[in-house]
mmCIF file of C-alpha atoms and ligand atoms in Angstrom:
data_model
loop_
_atom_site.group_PDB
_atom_site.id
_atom_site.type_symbol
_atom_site.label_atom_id
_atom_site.label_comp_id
_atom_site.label_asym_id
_atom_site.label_seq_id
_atom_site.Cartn_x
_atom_site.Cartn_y
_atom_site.Cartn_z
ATOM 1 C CA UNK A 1 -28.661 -5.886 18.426
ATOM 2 C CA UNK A 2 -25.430 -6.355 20.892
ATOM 3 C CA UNK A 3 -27.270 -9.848 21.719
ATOM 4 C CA UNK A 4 -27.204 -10.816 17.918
ATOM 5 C CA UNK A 5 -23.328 -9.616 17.890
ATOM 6 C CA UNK A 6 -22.505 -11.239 20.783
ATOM 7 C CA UNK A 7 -23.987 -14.794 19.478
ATOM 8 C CA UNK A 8 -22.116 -14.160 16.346
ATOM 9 C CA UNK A 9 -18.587 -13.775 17.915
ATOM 10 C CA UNK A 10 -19.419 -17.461 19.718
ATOM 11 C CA UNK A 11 -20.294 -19.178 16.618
ATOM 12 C CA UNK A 12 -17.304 -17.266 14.906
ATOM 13 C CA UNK A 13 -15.012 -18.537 17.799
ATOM 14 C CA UNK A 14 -16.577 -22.278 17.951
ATOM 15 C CA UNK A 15 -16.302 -21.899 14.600
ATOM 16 C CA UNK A 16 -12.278 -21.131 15.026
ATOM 17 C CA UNK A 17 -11.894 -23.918 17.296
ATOM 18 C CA UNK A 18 -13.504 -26.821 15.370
ATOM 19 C CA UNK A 19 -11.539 -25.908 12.400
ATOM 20 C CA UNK A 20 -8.468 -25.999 14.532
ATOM 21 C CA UNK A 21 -9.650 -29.385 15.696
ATOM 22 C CA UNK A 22 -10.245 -30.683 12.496
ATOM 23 C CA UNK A 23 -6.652 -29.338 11.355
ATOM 24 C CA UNK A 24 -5.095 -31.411 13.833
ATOM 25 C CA UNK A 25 -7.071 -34.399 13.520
ATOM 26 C CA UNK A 26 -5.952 -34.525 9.666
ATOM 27 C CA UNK A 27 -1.575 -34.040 10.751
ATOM 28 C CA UNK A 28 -2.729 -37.064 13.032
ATOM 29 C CA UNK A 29 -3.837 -39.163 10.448
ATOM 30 C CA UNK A 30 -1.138 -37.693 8.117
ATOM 31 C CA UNK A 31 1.199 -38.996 11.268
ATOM 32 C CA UNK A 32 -0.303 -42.283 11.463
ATOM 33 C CA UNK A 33 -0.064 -42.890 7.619
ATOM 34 C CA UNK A 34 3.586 -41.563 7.240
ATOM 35 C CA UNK A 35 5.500 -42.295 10.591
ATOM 36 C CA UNK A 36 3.924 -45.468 11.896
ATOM 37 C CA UNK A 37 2.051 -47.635 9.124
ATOM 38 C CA UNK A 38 4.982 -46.847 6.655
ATOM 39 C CA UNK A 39 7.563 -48.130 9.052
ATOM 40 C CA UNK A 40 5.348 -51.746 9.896
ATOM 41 C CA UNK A 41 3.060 -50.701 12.979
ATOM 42 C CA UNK A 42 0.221 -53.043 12.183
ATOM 43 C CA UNK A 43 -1.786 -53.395 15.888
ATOM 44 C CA UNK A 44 -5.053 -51.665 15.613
ATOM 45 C CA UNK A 45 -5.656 -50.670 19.319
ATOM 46 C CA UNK A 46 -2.325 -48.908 18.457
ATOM 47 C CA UNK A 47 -3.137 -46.608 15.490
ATOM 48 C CA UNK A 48 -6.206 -46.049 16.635
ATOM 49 C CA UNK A 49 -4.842 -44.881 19.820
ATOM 50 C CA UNK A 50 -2.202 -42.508 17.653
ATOM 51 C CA UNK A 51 -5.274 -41.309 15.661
ATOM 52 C CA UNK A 52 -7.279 -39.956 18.651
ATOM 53 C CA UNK A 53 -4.205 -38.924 21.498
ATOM 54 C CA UNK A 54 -3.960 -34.585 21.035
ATOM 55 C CA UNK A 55 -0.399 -34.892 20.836
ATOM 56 C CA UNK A 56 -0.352 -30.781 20.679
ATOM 57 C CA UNK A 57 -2.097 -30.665 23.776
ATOM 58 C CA UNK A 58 0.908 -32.587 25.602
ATOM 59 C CA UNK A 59 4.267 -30.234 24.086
ATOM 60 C CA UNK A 60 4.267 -26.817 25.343
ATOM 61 C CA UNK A 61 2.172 -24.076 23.935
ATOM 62 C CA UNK A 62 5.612 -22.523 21.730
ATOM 63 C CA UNK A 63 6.442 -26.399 20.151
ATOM 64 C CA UNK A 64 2.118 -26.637 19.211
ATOM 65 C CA UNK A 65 2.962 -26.173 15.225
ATOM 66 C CA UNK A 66 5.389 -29.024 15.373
ATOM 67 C CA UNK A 67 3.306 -31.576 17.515
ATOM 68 C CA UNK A 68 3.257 -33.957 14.650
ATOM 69 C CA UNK A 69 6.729 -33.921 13.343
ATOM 70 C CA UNK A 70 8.043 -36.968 12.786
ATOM 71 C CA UNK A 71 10.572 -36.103 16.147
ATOM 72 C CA UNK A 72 10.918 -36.100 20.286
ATOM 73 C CA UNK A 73 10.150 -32.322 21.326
ATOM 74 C CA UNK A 74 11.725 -30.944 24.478
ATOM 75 C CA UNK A 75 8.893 -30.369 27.221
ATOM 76 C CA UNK A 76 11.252 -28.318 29.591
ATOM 77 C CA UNK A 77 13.323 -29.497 32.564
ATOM 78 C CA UNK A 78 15.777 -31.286 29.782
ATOM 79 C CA UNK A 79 13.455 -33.451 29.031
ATOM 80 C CA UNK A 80 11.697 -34.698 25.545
ATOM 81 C CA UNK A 81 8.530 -36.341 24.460
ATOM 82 C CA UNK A 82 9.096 -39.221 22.185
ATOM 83 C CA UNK A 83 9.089 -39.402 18.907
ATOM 84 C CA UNK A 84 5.462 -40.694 17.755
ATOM 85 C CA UNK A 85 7.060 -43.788 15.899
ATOM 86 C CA UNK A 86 8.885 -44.466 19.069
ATOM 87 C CA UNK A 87 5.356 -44.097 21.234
ATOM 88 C CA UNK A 88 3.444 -45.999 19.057
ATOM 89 C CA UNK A 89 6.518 -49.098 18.413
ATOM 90 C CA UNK A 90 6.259 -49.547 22.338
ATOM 91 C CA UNK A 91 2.803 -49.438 22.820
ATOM 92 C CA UNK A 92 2.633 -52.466 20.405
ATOM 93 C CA UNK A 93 4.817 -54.232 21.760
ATOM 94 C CA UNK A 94 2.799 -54.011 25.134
ATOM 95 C CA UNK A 95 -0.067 -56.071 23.394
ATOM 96 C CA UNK A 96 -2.303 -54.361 26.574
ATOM 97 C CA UNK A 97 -5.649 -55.257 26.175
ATOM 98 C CA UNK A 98 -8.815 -53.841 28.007
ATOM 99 C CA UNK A 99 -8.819 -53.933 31.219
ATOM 100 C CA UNK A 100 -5.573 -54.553 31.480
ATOM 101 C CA UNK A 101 -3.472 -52.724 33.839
ATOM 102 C CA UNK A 102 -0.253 -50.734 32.929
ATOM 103 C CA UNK A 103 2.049 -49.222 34.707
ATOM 104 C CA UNK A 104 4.451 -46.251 32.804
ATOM 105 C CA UNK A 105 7.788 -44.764 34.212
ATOM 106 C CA UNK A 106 8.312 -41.449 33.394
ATOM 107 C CA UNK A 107 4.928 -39.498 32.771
ATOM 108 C CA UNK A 108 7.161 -36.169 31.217
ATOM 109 C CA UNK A 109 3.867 -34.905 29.243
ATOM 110 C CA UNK A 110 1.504 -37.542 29.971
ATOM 111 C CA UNK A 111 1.279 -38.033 26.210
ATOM 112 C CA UNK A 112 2.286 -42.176 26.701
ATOM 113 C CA UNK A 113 -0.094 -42.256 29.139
ATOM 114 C CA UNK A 114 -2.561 -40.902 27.300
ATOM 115 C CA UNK A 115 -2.150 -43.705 24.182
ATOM 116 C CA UNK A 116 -2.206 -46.489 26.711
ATOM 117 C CA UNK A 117 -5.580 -45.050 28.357
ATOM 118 C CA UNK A 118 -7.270 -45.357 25.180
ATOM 119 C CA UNK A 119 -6.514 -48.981 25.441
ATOM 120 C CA UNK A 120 -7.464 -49.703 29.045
ATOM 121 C CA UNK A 121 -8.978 -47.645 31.832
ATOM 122 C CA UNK A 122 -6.216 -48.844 34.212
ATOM 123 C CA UNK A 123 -3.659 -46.627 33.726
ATOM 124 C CA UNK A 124 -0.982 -45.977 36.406
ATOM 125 C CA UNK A 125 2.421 -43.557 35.698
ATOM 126 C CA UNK A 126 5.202 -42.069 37.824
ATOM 127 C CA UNK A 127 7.370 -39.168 37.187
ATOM 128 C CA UNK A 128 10.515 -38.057 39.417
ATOM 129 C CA UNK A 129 10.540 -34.424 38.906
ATOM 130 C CA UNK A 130 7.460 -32.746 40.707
ATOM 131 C CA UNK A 131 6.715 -30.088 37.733
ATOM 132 C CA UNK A 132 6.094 -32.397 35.007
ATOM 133 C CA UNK A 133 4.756 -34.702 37.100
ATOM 134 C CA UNK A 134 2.058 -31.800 37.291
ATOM 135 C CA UNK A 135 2.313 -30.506 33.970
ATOM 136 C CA UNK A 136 1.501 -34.342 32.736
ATOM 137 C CA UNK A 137 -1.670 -34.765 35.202
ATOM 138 C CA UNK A 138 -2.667 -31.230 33.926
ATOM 139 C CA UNK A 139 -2.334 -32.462 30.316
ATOM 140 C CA UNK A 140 -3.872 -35.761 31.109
ATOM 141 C CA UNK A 141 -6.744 -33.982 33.176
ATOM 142 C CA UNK A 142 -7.155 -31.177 30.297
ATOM 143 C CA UNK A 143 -8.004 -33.791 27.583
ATOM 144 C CA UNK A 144 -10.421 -35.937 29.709
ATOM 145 C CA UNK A 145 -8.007 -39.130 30.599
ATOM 146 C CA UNK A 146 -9.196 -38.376 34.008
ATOM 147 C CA UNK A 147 -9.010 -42.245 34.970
ATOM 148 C CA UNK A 148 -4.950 -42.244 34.832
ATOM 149 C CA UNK A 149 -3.519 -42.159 38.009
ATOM 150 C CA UNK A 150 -0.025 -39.680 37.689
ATOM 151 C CA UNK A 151 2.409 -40.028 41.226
ATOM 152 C CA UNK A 152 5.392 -38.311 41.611
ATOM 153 C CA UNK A 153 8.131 -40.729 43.014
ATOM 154 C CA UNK A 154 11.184 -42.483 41.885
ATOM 155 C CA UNK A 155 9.929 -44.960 39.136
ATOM 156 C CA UNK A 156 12.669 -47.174 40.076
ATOM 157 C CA UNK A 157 10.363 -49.025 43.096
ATOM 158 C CA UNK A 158 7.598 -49.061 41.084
ATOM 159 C CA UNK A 159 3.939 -49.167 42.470
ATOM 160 C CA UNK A 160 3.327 -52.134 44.658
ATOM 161 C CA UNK A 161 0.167 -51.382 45.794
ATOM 162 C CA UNK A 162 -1.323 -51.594 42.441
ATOM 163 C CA UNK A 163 0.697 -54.789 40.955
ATOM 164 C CA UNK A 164 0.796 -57.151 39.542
ATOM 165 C CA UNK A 165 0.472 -55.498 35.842
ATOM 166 C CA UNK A 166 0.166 -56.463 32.491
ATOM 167 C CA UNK A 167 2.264 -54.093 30.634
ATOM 168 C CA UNK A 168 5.164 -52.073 32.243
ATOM 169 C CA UNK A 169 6.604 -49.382 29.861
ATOM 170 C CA UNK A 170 9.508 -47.169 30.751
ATOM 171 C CA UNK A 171 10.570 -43.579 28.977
ATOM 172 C CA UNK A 172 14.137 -43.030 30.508
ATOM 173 C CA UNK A 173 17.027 -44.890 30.168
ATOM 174 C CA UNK A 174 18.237 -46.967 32.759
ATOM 175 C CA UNK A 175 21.694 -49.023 33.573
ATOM 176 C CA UNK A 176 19.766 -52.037 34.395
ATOM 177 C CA UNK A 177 16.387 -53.682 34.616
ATOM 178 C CA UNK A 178 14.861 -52.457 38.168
ATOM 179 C CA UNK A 179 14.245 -55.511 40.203
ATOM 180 C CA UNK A 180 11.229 -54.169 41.797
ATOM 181 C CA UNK A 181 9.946 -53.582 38.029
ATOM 182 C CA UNK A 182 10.291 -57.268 37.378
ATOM 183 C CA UNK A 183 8.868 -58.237 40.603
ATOM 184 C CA UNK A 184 5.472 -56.108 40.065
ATOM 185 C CA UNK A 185 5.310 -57.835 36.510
ATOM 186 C CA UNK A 186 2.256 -59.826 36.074
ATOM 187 C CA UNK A 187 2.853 -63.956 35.146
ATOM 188 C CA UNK A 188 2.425 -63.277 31.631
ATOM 189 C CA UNK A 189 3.099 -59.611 31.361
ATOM 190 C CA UNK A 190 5.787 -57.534 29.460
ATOM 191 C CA UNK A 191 7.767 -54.932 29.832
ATOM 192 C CA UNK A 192 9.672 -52.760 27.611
ATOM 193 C CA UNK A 193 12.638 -50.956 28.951
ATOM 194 C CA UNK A 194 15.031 -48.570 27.172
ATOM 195 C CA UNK A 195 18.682 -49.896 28.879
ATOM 196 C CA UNK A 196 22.111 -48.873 28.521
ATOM 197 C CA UNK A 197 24.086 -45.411 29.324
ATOM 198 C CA UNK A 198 22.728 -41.675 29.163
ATOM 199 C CA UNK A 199 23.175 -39.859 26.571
ATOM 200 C CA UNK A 200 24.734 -42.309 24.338
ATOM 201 C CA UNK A 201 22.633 -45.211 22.025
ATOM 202 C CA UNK A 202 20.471 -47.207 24.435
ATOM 203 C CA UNK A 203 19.278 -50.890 23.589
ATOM 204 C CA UNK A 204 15.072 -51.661 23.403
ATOM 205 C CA UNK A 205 14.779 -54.255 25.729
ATOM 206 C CA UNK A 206 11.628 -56.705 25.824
ATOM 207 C CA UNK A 207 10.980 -58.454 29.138
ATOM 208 C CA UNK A 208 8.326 -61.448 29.596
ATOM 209 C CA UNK A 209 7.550 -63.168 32.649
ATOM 210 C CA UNK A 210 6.037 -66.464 31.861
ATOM 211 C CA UNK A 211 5.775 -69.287 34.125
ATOM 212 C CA UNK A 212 8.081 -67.722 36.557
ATOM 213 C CA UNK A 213 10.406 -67.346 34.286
ATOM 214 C CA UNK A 214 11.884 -64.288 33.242
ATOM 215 C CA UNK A 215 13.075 -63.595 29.407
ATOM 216 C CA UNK A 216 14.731 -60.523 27.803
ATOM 217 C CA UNK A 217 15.196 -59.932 23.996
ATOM 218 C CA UNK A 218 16.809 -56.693 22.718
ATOM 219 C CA UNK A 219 14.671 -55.155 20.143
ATOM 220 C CA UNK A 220 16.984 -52.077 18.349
ATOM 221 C CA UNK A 221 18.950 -49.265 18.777
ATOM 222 C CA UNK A 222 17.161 -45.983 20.443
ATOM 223 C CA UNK A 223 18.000 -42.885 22.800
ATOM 224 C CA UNK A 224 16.144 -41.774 25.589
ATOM 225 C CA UNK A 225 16.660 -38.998 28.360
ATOM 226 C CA UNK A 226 18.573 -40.784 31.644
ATOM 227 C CA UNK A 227 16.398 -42.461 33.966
ATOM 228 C CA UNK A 228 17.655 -40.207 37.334
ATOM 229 C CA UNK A 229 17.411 -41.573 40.870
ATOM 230 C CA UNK A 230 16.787 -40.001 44.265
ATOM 231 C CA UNK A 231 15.095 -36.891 44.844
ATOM 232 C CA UNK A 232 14.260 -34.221 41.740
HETATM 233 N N1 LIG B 301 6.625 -40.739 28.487
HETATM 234 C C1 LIG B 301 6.946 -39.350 28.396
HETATM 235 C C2 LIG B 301 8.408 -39.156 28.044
HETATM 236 C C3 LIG B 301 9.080 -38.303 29.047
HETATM 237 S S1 LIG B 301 10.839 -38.335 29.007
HETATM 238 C C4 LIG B 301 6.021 -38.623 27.445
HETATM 239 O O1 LIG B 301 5.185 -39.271 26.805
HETATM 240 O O2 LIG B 301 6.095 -37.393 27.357
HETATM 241 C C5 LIG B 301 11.185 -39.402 30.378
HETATM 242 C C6 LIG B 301 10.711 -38.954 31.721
HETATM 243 O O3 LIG B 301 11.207 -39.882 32.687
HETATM 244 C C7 LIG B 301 11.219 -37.584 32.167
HETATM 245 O O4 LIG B 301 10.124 -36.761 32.454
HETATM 246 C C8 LIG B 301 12.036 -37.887 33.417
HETATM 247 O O5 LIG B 301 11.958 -36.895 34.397
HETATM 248 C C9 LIG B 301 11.410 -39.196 33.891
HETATM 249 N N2 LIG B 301 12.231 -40.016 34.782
HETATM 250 C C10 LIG B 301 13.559 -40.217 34.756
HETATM 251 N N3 LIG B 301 13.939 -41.038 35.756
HETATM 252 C C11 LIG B 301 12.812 -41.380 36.439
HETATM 253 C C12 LIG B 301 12.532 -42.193 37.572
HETATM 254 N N4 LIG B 301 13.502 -42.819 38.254
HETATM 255 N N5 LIG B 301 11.255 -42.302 37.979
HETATM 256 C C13 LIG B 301 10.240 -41.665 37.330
HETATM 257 N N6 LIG B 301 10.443 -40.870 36.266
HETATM 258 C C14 LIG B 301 11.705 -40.726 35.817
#
């Protein structure tokens, strides 16, 4: 009798939790259809990426219900996750492929880490203040993107023992292009780099390295939290 109650609560509860599942899975594709196809994200890798990420499982437990909205959500520490259109326009613009290695600055929730490791296994992020650099490897960890590898250091100097990458992506805004980020670009790589003051409107920028060369191209208008410096 309490063994027939007992299995009922679990497949009640499983029950509960694939429902759940299944509810966010459908404001993802609602997401995908409304914020990022609607405004001209095209790359496959991409939405399929923004289809299969938990973004509720990288915004604190209170902000859950508005994982999806169609804006950046603070994560604590006055910081923000983007916005999913903003995610999801910079991962394009990457172009990573499999295999490929990328390197993010500013792991905050992990959440942009997360939508590049569906892309490639070779995942590498740094984040300058020590509690989200743990609350991102926990989030990473918690939803199985065990392969990225989370560091907590000043972005700014990169990681030269794992360069030369493919992709570079940063998530704070910075005064300039770091040097050592365009050194530890791969010959054929980009990066994409939100530059320009804190706390007012910020400038896109697209870097290439081709052939030695180095191009940039501003891409549009956005605002991002201040890339910071020095210790946390
Ligand atoms: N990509 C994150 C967005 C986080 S906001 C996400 O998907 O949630 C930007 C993050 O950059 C913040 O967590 C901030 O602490 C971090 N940051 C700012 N300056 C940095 C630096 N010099 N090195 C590494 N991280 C930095």
């Amino acid at each position: 009798m309490r063994l027939t109650f007992v299995a009922m609560l679990l497949v009640f509860s499983f029950a509960a939790m694939a429902d759940e599942s299944e509810r966010m899975a459908e404001l993802r594709r609602r997401m995908v259809i409304t914020q990022l196809e609607a405004r001209g994200i095209r790359d496959s890798a991409t939405l399929a990426a923004m289809r299969t990420v938990p973004r509720h499982e990288f915004v604190p437990e209170d902000r859950r219900h508005q994982a999806y909205a169609d804006r950046p959500l603070p994560i604590g520490y006055n910081q923000t996750i983007s916005q999913p259109y903003i995610v999801a326009y910079m991962t394009e613009l990457l172009g990573l492929e499999p295999g490929q290695r990328a390197l993010e600055i500013g792991t905050g929730s992990g959440y942009q880490a997360a939508v590049l490791a569906e892309i490639t296994d070779q995942v590498y992020t740094i984040e300058i203040i020590g509690q989200l650099a743990e609350f991102g490897q926990n989030n990473l960890r918690r939803s199985g993107y065990d392969q990225v590898q989370v560091k907590h250091a000043d972005g700014y100097y990169g990681w030269p023992e794992h360069a030369p990458f493919d992709a570079i992506v940063v998530t704070a805004a910075s005064p300039d292009i770091p040097a050592p980020l365009v050194e530890q670009l791969k010959d054929g790589g980009v990066m994409v780099i939100p530059v320009g003051h804190p706390f007012r409107t910020q400038q896109l920028m697209l870097v290439e390295k081709k052939n030695g060369e180095v191009r940039t191209r501003r891409l549009m208008a956005v605002r991002f939290v201040p890339f910071t410096r020095g210790q946390d």
